[in-house]
CSV table of N, CA and C in Angstrom, one decimal:
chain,number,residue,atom,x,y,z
A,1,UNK,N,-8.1,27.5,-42.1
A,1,UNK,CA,-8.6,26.3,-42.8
A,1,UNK,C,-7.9,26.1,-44.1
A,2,UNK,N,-8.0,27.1,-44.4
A,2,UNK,CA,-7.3,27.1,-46.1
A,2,UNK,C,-5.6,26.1,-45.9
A,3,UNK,N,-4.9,26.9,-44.7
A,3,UNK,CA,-3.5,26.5,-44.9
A,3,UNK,C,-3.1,25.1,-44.7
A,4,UNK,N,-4.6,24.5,-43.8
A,4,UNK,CA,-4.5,23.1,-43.2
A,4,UNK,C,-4.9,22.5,-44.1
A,5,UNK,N,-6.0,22.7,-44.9
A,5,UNK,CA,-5.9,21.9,-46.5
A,5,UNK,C,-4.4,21.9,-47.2
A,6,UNK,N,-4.1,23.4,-47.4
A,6,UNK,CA,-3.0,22.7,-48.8
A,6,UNK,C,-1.4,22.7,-48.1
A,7,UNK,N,-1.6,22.5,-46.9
A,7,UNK,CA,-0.2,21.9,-46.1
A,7,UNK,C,0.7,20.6,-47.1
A,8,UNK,N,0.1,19.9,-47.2
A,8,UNK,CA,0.5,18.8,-48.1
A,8,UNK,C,0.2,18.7,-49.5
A,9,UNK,N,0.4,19.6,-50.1
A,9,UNK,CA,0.1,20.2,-51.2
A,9,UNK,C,-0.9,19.3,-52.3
A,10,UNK,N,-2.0,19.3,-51.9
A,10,UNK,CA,-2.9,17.8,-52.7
A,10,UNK,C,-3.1,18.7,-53.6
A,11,UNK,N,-3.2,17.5,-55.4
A,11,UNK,CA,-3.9,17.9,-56.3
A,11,UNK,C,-5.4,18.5,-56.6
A,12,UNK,N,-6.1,17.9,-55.6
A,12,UNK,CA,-7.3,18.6,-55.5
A,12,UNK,C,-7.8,19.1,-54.4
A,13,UNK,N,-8.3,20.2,-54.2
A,13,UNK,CA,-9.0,21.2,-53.0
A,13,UNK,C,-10.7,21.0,-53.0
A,14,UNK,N,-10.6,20.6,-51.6
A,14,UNK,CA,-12.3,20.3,-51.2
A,14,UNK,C,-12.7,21.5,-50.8
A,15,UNK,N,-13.6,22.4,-51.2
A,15,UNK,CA,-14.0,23.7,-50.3
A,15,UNK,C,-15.6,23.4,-49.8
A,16,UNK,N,-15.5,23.6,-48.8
A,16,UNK,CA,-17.5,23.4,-48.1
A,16,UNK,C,-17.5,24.7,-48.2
A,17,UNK,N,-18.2,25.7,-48.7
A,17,UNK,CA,-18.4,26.7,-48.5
A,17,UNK,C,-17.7,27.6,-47.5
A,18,UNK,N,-16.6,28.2,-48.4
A,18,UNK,CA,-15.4,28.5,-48.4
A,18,UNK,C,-15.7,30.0,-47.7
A,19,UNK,N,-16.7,30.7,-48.3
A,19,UNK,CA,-17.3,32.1,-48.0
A,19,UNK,C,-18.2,32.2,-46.9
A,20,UNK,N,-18.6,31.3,-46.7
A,20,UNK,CA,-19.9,31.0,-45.9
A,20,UNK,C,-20.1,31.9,-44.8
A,21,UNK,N,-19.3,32.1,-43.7
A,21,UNK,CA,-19.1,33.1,-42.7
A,21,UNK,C,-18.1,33.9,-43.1
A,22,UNK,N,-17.4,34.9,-43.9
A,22,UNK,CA,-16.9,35.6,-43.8
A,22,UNK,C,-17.5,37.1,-44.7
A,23,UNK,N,-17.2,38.2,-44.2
A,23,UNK,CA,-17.2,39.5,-45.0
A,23,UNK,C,-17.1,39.3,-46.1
A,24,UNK,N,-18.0,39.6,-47.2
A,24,UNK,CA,-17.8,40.4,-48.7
A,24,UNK,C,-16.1,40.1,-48.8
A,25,UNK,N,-15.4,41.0,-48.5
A,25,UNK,CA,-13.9,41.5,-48.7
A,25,UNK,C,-13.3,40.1,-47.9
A,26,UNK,N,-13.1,39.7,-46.9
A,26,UNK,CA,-12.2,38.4,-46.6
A,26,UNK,C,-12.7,37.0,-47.8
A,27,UNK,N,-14.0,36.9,-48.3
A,27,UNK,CA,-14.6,35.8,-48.7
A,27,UNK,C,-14.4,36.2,-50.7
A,28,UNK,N,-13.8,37.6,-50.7
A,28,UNK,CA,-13.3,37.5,-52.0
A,28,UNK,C,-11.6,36.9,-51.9
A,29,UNK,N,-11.4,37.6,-51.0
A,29,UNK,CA,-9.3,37.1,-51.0
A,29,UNK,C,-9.4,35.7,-51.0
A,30,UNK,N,-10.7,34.9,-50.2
A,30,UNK,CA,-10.3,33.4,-50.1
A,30,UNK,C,-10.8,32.8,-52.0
A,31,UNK,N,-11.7,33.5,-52.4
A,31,UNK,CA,-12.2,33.2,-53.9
A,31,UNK,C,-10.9,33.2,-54.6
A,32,UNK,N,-10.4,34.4,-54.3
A,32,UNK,CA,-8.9,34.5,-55.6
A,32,UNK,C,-7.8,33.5,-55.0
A,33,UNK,N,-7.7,33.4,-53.9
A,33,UNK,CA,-6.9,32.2,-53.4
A,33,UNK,C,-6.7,31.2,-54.3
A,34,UNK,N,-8.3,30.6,-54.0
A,34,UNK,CA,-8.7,28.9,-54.8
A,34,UNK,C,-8.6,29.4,-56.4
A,35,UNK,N,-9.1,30.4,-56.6
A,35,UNK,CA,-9.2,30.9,-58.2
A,35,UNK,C,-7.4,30.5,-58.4
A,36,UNK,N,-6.6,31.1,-58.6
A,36,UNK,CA,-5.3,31.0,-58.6
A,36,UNK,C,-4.6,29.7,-58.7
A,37,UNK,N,-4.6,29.2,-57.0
A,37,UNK,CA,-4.3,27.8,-57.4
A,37,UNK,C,-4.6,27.3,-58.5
A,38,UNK,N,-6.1,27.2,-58.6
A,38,UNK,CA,-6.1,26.3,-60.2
A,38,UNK,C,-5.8,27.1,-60.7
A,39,UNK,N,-5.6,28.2,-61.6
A,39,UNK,CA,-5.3,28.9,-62.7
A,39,UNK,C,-3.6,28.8,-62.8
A,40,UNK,N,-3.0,29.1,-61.9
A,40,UNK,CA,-1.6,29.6,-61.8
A,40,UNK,C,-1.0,27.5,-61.3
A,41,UNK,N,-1.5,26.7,-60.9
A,41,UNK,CA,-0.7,25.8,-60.4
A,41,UNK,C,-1.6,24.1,-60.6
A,42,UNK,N,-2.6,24.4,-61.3
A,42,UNK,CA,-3.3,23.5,-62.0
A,42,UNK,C,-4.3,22.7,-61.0
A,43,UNK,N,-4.4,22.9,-59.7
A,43,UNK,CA,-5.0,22.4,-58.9
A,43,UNK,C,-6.6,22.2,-58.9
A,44,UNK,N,-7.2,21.3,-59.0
A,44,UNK,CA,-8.4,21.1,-59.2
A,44,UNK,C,-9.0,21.4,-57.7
A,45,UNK,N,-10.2,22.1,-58.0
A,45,UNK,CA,-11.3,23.1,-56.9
A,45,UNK,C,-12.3,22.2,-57.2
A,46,UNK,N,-13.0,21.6,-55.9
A,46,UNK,CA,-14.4,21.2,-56.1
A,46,UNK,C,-14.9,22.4,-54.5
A,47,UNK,N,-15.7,22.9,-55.2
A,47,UNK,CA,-16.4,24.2,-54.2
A,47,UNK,C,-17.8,23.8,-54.1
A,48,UNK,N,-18.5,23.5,-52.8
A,48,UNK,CA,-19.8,23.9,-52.4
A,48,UNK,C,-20.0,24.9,-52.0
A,49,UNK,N,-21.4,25.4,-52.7
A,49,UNK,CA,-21.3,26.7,-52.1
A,49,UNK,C,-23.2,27.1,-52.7
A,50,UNK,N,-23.1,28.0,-51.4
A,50,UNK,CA,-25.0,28.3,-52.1
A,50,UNK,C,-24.8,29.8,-52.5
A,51,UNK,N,-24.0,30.2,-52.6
A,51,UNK,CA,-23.7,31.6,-53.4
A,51,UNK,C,-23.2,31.7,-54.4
A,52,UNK,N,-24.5,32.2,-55.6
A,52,UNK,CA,-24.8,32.0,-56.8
A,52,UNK,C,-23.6,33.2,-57.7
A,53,UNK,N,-22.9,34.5,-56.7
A,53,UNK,CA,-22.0,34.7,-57.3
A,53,UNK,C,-20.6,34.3,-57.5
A,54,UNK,N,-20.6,33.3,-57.4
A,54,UNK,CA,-19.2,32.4,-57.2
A,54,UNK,C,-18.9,31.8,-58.4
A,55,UNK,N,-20.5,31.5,-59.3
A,55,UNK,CA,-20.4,30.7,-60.2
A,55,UNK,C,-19.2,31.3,-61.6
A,56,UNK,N,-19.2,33.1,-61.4
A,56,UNK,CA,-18.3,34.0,-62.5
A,56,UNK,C,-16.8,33.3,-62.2
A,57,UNK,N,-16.5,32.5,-61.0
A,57,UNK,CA,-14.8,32.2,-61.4
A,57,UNK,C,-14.9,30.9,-61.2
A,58,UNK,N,-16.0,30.0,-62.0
A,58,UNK,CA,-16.0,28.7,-61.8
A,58,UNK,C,-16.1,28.4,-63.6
A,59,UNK,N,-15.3,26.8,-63.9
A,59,UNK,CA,-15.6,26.6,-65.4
A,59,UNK,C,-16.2,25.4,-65.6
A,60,UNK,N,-16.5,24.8,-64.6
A,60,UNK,CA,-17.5,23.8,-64.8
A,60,UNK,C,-18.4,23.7,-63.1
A,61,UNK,N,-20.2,23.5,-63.6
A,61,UNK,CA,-20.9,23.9,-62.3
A,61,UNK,C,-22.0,22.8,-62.7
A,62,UNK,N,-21.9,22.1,-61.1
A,62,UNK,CA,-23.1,20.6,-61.2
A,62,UNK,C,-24.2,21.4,-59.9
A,63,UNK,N,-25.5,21.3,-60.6
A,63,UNK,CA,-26.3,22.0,-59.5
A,63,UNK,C,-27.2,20.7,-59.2
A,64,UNK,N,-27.2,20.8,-58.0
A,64,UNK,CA,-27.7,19.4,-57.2
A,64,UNK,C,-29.1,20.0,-55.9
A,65,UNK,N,-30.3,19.2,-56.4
A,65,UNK,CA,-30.6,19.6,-55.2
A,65,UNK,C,-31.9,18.2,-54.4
A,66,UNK,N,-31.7,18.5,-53.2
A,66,UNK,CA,-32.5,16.9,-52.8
A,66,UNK,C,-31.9,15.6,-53.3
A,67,UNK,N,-30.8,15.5,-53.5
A,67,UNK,CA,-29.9,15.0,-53.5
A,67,UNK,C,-29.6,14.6,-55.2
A,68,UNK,N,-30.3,15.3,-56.0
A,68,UNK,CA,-30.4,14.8,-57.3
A,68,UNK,C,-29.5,15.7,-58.1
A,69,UNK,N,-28.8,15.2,-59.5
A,69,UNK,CA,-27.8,16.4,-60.2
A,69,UNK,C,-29.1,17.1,-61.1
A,70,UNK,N,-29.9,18.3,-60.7
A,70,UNK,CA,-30.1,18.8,-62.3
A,70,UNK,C,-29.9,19.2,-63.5
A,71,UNK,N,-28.5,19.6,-63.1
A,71,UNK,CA,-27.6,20.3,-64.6
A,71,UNK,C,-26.0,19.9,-64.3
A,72,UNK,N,-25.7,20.4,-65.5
A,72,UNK,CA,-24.0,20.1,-65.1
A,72,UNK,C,-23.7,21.3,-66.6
A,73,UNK,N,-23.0,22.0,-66.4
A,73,UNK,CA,-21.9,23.2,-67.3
A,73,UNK,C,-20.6,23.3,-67.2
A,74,UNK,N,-20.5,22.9,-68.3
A,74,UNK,CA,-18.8,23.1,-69.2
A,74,UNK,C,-18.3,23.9,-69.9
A,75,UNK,N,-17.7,24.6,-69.1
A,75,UNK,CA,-17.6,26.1,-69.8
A,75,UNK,C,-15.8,25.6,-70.6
């Protein structure tokens, strides 16, 4: 899934819950993946995700629930 997203190399990466079914260890390699792109090639990451440890390689986080925004952080 990952390679069929950035085949055409878009400025920004949609992730649905990128970790969702995978192992601890495969669902960190896909974290540093998306981490990277943006860090190393400026690509903007918008990540859904309900796993609250994901938020440590994230720099801005909108928590939404029942369809409402409660918060928004800009780190």
């Amino acid at each position: 899934a990952i390679a069929r997203a950035l085949v055409n190399d878009p400025p920004i990466v949609l992730a649905d819950e990128p970790t969702g079914n995978l192992d601890t260890r495969s669902g960190g390699e896909v974290i540093d993946i998306l981490h990277n792109l943006n860090q190393s090639e400026g690509r903007t990451i918008i990540m859904v995700t309900h796993d609250p440890s994901l938020l440590a390689v994230t720099t801005t986080q909108i928590r939404i629930r029942d369809g409402q925004i409660l918060d928004e952080t800009i780190e």
